[in-house]
Coordinates of C-alpha atoms and ligand atoms in Angstrom, one line a residue:
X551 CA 25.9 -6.9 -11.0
X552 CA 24.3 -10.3 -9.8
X553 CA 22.1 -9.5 -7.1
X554 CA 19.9 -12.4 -5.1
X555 CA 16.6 -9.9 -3.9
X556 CA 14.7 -11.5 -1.0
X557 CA 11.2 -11.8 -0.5
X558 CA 9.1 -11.5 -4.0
X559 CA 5.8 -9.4 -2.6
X560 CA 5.0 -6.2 -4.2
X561 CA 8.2 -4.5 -3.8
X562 CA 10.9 -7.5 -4.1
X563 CA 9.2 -8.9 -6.9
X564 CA 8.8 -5.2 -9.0
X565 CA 12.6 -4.5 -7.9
X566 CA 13.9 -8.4 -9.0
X567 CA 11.6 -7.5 -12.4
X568 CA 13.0 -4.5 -12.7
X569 CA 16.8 -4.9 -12.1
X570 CA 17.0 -8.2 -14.4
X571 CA 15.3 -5.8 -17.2
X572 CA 18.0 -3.4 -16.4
X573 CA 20.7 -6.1 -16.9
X574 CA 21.6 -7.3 -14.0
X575 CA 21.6 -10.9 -13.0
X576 CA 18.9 -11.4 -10.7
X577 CA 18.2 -14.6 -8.5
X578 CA 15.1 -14.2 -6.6
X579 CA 14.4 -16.2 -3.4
X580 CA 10.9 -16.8 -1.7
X581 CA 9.8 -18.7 0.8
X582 CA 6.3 -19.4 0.4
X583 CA 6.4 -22.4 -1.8
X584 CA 2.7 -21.3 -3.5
X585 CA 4.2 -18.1 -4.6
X586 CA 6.9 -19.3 -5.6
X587 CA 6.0 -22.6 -7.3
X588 CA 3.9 -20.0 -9.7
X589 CA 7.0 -17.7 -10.2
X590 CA 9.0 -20.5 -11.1
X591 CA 6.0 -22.1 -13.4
X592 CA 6.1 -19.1 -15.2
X593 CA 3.1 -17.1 -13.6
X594 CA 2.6 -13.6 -11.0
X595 CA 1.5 -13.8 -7.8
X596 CA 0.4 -10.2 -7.5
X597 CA -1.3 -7.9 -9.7
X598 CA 0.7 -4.9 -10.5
X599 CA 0.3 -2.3 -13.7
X600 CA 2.9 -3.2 -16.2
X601 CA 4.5 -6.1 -14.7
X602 CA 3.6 -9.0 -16.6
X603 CA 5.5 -7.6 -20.0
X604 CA 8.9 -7.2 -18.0
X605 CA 8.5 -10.5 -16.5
X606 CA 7.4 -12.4 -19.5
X607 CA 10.3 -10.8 -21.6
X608 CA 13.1 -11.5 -18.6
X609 CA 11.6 -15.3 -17.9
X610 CA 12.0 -15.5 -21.9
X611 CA 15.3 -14.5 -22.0
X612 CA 16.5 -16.5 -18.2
X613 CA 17.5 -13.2 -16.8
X614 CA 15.7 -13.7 -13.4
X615 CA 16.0 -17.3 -11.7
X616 CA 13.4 -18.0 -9.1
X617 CA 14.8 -20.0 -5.9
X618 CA 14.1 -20.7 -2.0
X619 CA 17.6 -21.7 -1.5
X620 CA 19.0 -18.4 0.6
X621 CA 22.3 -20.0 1.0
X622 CA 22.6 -21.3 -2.6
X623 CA 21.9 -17.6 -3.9
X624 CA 24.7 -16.4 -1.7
X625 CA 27.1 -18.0 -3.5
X626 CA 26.3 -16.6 -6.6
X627 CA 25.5 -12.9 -5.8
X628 CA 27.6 -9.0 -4.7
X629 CA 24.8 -8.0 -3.7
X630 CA 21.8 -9.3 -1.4
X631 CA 18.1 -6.7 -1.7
X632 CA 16.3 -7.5 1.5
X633 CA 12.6 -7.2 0.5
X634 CA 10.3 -9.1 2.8
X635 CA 7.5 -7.8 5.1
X636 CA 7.7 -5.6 8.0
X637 CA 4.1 -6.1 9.6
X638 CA 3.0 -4.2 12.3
X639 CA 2.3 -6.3 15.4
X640 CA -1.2 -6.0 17.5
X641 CA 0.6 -3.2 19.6
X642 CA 1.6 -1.3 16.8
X643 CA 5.3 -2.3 17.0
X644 CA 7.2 -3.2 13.7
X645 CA 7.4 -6.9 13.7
X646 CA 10.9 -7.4 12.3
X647 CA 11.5 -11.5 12.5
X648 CA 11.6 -11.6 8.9
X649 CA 14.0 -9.1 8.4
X650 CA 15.7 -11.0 11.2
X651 CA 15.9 -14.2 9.9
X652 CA 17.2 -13.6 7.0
X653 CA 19.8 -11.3 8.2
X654 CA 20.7 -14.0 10.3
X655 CA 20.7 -16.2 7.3
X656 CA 23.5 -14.2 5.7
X657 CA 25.5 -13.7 8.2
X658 CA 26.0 -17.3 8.6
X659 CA 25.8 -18.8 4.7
X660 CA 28.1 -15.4 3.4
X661 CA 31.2 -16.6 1.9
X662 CA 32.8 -13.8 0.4
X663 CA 32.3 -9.6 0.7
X664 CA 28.7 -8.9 0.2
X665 CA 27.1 -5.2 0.3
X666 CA 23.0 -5.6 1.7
X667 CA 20.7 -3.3 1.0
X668 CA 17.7 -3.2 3.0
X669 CA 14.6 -2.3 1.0
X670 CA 12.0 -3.0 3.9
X671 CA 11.1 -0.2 6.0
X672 CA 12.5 -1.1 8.8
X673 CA 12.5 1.6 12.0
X674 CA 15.1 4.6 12.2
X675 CA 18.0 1.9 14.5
X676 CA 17.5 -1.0 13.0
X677 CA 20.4 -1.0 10.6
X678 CA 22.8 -0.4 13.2
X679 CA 21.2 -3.3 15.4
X680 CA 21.5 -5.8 12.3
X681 CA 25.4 -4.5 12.4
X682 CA 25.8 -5.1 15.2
X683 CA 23.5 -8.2 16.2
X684 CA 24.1 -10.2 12.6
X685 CA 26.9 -8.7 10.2
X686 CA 29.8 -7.8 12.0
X687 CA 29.9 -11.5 13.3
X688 CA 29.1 -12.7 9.7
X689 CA 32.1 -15.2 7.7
X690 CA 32.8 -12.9 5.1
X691 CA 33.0 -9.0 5.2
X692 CA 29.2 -7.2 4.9
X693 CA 28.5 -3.9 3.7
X694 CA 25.5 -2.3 5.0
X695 CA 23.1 -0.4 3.0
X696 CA 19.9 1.2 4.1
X697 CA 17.7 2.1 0.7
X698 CA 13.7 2.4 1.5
X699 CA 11.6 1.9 -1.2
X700 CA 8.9 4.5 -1.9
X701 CA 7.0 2.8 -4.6
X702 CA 3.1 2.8 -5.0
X703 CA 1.0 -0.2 -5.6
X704 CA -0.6 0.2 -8.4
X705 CA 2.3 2.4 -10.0
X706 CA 4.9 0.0 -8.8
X707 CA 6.8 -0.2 -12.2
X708 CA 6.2 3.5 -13.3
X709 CA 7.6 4.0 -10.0
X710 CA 10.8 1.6 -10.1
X711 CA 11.4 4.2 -12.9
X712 CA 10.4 7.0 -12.2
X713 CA 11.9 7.9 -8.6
X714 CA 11.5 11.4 -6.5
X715 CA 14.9 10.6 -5.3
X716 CA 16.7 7.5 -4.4
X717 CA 17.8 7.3 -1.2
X718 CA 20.8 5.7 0.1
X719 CA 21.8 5.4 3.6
X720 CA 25.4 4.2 4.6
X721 CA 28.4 4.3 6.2
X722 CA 30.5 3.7 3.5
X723 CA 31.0 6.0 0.4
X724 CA 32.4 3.2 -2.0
X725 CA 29.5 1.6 -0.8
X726 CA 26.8 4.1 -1.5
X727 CA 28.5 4.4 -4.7
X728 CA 28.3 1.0 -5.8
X729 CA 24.5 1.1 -5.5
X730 CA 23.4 3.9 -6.9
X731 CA 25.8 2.6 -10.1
X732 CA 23.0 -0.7 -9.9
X733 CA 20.4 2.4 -10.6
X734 CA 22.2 4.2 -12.9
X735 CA 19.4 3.5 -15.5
X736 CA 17.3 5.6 -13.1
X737 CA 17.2 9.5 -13.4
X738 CA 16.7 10.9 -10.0
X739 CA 18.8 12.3 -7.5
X740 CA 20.6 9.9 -5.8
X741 CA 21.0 11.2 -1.7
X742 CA 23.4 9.5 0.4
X743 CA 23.5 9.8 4.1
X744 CA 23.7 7.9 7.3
X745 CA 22.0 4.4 7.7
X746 CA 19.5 5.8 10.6
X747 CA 18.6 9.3 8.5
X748 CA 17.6 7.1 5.2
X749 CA 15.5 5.1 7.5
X750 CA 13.8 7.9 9.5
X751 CA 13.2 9.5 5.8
X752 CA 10.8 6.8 4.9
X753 CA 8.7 7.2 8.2
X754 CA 9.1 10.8 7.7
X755 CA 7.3 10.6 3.9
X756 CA 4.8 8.2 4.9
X757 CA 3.4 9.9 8.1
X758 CA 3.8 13.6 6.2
X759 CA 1.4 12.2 3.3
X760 CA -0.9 10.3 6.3
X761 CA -1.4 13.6 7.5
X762 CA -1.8 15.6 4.3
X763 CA -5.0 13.0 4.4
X764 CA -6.3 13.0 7.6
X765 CA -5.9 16.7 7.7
X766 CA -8.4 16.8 4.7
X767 CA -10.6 14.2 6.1
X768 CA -10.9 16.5 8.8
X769 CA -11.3 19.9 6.8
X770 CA -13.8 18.2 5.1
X771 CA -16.5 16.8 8.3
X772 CA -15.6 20.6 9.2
X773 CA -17.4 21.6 5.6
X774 CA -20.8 19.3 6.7
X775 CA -21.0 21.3 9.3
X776 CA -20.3 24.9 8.5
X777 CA -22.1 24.4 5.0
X778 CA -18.6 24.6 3.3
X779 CA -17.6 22.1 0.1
X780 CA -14.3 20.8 -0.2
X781 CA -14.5 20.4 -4.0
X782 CA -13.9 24.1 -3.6
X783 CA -11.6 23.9 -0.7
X784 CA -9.0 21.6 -1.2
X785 CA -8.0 22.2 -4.9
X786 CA -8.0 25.8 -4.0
X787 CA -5.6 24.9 -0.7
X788 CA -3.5 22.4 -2.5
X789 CA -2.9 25.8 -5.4
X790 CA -0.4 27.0 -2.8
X791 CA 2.7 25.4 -3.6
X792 CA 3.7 25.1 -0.1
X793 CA 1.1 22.8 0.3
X794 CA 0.5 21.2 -3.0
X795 CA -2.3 19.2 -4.5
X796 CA -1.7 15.8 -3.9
X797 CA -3.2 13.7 -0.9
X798 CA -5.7 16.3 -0.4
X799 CA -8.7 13.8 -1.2
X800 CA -11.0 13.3 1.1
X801 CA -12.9 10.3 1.7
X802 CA -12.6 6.9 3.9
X803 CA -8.9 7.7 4.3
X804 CA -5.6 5.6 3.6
X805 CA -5.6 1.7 3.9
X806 CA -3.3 -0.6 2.5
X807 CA 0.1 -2.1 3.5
X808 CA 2.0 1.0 4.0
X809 CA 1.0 4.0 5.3
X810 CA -1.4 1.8 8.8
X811 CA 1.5 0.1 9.5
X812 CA 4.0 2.9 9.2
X813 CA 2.1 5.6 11.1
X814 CA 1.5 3.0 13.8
X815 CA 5.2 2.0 13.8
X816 CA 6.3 5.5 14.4
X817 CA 4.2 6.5 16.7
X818 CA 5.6 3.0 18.8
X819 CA 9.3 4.2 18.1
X820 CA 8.4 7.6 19.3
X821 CA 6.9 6.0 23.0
X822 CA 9.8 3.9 22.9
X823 CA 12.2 6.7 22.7
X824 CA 10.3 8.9 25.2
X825 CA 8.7 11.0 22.9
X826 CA 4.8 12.0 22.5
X827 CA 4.0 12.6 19.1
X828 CA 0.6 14.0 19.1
X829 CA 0.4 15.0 16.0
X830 CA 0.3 11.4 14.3
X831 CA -1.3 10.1 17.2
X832 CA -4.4 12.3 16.0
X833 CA -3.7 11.5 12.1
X834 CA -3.9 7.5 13.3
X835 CA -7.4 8.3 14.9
X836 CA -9.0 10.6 12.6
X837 CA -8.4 7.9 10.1
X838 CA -9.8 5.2 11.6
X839 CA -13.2 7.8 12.3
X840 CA -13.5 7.9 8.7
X841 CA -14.2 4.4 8.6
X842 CA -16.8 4.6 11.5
X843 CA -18.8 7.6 9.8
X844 CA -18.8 5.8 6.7
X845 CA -21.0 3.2 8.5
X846 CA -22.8 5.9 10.2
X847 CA -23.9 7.8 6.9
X848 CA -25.3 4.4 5.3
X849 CA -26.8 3.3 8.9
X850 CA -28.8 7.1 9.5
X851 CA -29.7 7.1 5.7
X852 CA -31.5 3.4 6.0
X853 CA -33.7 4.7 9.0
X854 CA -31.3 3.9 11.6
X855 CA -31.0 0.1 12.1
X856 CA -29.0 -2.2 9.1
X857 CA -30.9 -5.3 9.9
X858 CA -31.7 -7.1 6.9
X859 CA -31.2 -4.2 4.6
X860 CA -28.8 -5.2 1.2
X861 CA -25.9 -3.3 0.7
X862 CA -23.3 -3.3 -2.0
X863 CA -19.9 -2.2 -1.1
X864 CA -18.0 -1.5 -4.3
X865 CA -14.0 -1.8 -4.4
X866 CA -12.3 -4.1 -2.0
X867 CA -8.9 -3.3 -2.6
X868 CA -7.4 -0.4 -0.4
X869 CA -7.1 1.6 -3.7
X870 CA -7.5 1.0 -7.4
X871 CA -5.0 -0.6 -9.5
X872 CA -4.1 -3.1 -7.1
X873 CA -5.3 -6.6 -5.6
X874 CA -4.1 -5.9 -2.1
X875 CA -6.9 -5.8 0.5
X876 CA -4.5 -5.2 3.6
X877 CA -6.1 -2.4 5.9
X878 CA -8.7 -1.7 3.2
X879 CA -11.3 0.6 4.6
X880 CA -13.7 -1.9 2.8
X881 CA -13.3 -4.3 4.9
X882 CA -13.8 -2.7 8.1
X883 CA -17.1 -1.2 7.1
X884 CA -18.2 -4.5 5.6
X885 CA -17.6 -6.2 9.0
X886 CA -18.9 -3.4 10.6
X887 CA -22.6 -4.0 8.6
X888 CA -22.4 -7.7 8.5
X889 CA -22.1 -7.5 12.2
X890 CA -25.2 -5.8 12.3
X891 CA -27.1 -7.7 10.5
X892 CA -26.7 -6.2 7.2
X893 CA -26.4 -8.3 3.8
X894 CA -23.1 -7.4 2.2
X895 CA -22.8 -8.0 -2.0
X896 CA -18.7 -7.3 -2.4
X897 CA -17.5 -6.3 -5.5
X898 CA -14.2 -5.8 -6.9
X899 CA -12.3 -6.3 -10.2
X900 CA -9.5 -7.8 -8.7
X901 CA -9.4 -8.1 -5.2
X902 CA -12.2 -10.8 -4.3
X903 CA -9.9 -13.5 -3.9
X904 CA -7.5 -11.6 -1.3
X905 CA -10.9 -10.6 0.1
X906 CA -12.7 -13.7 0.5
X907 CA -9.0 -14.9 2.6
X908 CA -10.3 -12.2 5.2
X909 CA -13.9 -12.3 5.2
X910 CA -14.8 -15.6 6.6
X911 CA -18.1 -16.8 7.8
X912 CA -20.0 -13.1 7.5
X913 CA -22.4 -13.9 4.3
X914 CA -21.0 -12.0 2.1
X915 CA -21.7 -12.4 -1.9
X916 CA -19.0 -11.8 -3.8
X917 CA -19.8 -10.5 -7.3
X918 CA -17.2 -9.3 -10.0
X919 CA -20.0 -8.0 -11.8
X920 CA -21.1 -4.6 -10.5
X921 CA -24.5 -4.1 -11.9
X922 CA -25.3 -7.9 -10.1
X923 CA -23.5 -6.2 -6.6
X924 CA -26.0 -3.4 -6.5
X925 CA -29.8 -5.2 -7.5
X926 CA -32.0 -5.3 -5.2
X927 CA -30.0 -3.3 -2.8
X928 CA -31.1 -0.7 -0.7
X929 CA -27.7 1.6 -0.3
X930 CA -24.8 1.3 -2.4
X931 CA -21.1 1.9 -1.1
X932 CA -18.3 3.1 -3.0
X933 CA -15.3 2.0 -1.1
X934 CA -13.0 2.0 -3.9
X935 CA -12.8 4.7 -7.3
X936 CA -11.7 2.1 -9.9
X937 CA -12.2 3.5 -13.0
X938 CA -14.7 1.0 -14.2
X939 CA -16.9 1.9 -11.2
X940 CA -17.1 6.1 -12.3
X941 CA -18.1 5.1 -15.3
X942 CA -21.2 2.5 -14.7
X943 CA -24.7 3.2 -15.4
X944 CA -26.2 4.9 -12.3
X945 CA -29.5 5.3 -13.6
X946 CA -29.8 1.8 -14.8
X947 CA -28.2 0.6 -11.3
X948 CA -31.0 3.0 -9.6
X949 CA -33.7 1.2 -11.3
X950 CA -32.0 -2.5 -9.8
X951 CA -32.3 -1.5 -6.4
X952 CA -34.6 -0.6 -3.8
X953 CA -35.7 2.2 -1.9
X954 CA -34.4 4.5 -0.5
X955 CA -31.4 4.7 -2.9
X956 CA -28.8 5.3 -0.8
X957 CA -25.4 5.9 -2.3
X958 CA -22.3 7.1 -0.3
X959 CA -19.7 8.1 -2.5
X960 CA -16.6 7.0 -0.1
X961 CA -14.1 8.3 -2.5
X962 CA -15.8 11.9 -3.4
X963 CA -15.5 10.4 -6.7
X964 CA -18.6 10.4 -8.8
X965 CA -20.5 13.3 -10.6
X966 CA -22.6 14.2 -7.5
X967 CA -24.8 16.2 -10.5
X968 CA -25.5 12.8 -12.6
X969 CA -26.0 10.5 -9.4
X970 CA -28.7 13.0 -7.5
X971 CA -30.5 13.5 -10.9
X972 CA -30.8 10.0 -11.0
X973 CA -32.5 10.1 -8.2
X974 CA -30.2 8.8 -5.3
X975 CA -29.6 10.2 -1.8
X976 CA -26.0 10.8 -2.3
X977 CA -23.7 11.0 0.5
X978 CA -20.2 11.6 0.7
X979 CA -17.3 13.4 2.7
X980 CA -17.7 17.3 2.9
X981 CA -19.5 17.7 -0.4
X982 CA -23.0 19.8 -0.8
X983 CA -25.1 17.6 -2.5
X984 CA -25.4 20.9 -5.2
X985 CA -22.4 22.4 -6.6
X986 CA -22.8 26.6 -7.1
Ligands
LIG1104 N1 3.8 -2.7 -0.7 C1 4.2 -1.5 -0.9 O1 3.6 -0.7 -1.5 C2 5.5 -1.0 -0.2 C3 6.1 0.2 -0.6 C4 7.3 0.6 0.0 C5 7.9 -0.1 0.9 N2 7.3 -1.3 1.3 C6 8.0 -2.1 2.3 O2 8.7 -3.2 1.7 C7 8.6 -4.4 2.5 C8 8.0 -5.5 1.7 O3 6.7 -5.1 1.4 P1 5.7 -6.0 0.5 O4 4.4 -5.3 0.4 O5 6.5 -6.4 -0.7 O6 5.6 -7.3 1.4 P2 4.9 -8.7 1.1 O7 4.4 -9.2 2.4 O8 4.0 -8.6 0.0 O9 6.1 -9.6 0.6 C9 7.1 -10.1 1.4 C10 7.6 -11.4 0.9 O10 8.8 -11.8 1.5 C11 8.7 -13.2 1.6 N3 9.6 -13.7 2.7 C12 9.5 -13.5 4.1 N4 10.5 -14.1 4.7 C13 11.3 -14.6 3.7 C14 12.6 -15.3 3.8 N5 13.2 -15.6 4.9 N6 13.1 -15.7 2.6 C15 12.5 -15.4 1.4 N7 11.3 -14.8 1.3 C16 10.8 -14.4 2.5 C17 7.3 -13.5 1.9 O11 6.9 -14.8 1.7 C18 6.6 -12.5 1.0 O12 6.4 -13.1 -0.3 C19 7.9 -4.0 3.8 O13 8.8 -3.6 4.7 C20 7.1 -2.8 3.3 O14 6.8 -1.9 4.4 C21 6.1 -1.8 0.8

């Protein structure tokens, strides 16, 4: 099939990858001229796991052409992949003019039958909208297709692959048909329903897992308090396979491009269609608390007052495996201390340039080196549990810094055992500094 897949971030670019490897002919288009000057100079834009083989083997053999012409691609394709951003606005709204412009753009430069398949998440209504606003006034007949993407950064291409289900939401059985023959490669089920359904099923999944975290993070400041430890609880909860294990960590909670935005969104659609949904409401806050008793811990454990005081905040990125900073807890809590006076060292493996975009004008030293981050500091951060970081020295970091040695583990990631024999005052989220 020749497909044109718009918008080359972390999902169009890993599905345009992806689908050339898998055959098809694959014209990606991208408007941002620095991305895509690098794309077309044979060089990624984003970080992902996996993604540079694929690429360098489909640039090799010219499966995958690189182009900002929308209307040049249209010509060409069956088939047009919506992939650009869906940002949430200040109010928490979905900001859909991308997904508005180009719909607008096809309509208009379409020339012959085309099916499009919106992999943004977009909210439950908007397919129908676009219908009705864009493609049934198009030149040529459209095909709708809504198809949300439920890949991890970080996993992307594992992902691409290896699918719960693919989901396919459209009006038209031929239709539905004719995409889930594009992922025939792919060995999950394929589910087919109505446009509006397939789009409520992606803010269904992403607010279930928000509060699958939340609820922990919660569970967990319970623990502080009643003398509990959630090492015990949650893998012990998560044994019941009504619950299951995953997104029972607790910690500074979820960041990134996804789940903030999502959460936010729904809850917007919800007030828009007359409907309180408390439930994520209180998922929303309780994960933005995390964030504020992070900076509480470190503030309390340094005497009360951050003035002055180094601290080194390891991990940047909202989770390992990836360069994206977007809604990173990291960044938060750093503003929070450079704001009160604190000296932040930063520290990532591969986030600091996507950080450095964001934090402007506080002071803070950005080091890729960890062991640099953390001496002469007085407290030490662990914002993000990239491998590399579970495995450093602590005692040889401990003897770098300064007293009192504060260390909050903001991942409940590290071998509480190895870091208070080294001496530290270890904090972290619902764990007893002494296992039984
Ligand atoms: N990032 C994820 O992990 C993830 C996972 C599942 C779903 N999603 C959803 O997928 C969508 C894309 O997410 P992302 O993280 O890839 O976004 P992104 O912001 O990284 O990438 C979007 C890209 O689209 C480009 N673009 C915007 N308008 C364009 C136009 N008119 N023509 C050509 N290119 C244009 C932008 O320049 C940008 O490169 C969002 O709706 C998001 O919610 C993201």
């Amino acid at each position: 099939m020749r497909i044109a897949v718009i918008g080359t971030g972390y999902v169009g670019l890993v599905a345009a990858c992806c689908l050339a490897k898998s055959g098809h002919e694959v014209i990606a288009v991208e408007k941002d001229k620095s991305k895509l000057n690098m794309l077309q100079n044979g060089m990624l834009p984003i970080y992902e796991e996996g993604l540079s083989d694929i690429f360098e083997h489909i640039t090799k053999d010219k499966r995958i052409v690189f182009s900002h012409d929308l209307k040049g691609a249209l010509r060409h394709v069956d088939m047009a992949m919506i992939a650009v951003g869906t940002p949430a606005t200040s109010d928490g709204r979905v900001d859909l003019s991308q997904v508005n412009e180009v719909a607008a753009s096809i309509a208009e430069f379409s020339q012959k039958p085309m099916t499009v398949v919106m992999k943004s998440t977009v909210p439950p209504g908007t397919g129908e909208m676009l219908l009705r606003r864009y493609f049934s006034k198009a030149n040529a007949d459209i095909e709708y297709i809504s198809n949300p993407e439920f890949l991890r950064e970080g996993k992307a291409v594992w992902d691409w692959y290896n699918p719960d289900r693919i989901v396919i939401g459209s009006s038209s059985r031929d239709s539905a048909n004719l995409l889930a023959e594009v992922y025939d490669d792919i060995k999950a089920p394929k589910i087919i329903m109505d446009i509006t359904s397939a789009e409520m099923v992606k803010y269904a999944s992403n607010a279930f897992l928000a509060t699958k975290i939340s609820f922990i993070n919660e569970i967990a400041n319970l623990c502080e308090r009643v003398g509990a430890d959630i090492d015990d609880v949650a893998p012990a909860v998560g044994m019941d396979k009504r619950i299951g294990k995953h997104f029972l960590q607790a910690g500074l909670g979820y960041g990134g491009s996804c789940f903030p935005k999502d959460t936010k969104g729904l809850e917007y659609i919800s007030l828009f269609n007359d409907y309180d949904f408390n439930l994520l409401k209180a998922v929303i806050e309780v994960n933005a608390k995390q964030r504020v008793i992070a900076v509480r811990k470190v503030v309390q454990a340094l005497g009360g007052d951050v003035m002055g005081k180094n601290i080194a905040v390891l991990g940047l990125a909202f989770k390992p495996g990836t360069d994206d900073v977007r809604e990173a807890p990291a960044l938060d809590i750093i503003d929070h201390l450079c704001s009160d006076g604190a000296k932040v060292n930063a520290c990532d493996p591969m986030a600091i340039e996507n950080a450095k975009k964001i934090l402007k004008n506080n002071g803070v030293k950005f080091y890729s080196n960890p062991y640099e981050a953390c001496a002469g500091c007085e407290a030490v951060i662990l914002a993000t549990e990239w491998p590399e970081f579970l495995k450093l020295n602590w005692k040889a970091i401990k003897e770098s810094m300064k007293p009192p040695f504060v260390l909050l583990d903001g991942r409940n990631a590290l071998d509480r055992g190895v870091i208070v024999s080294c001496g530290y005052e270890y904090y972290s989220f619902g764990r007893r500094t002494k296992r039984l």
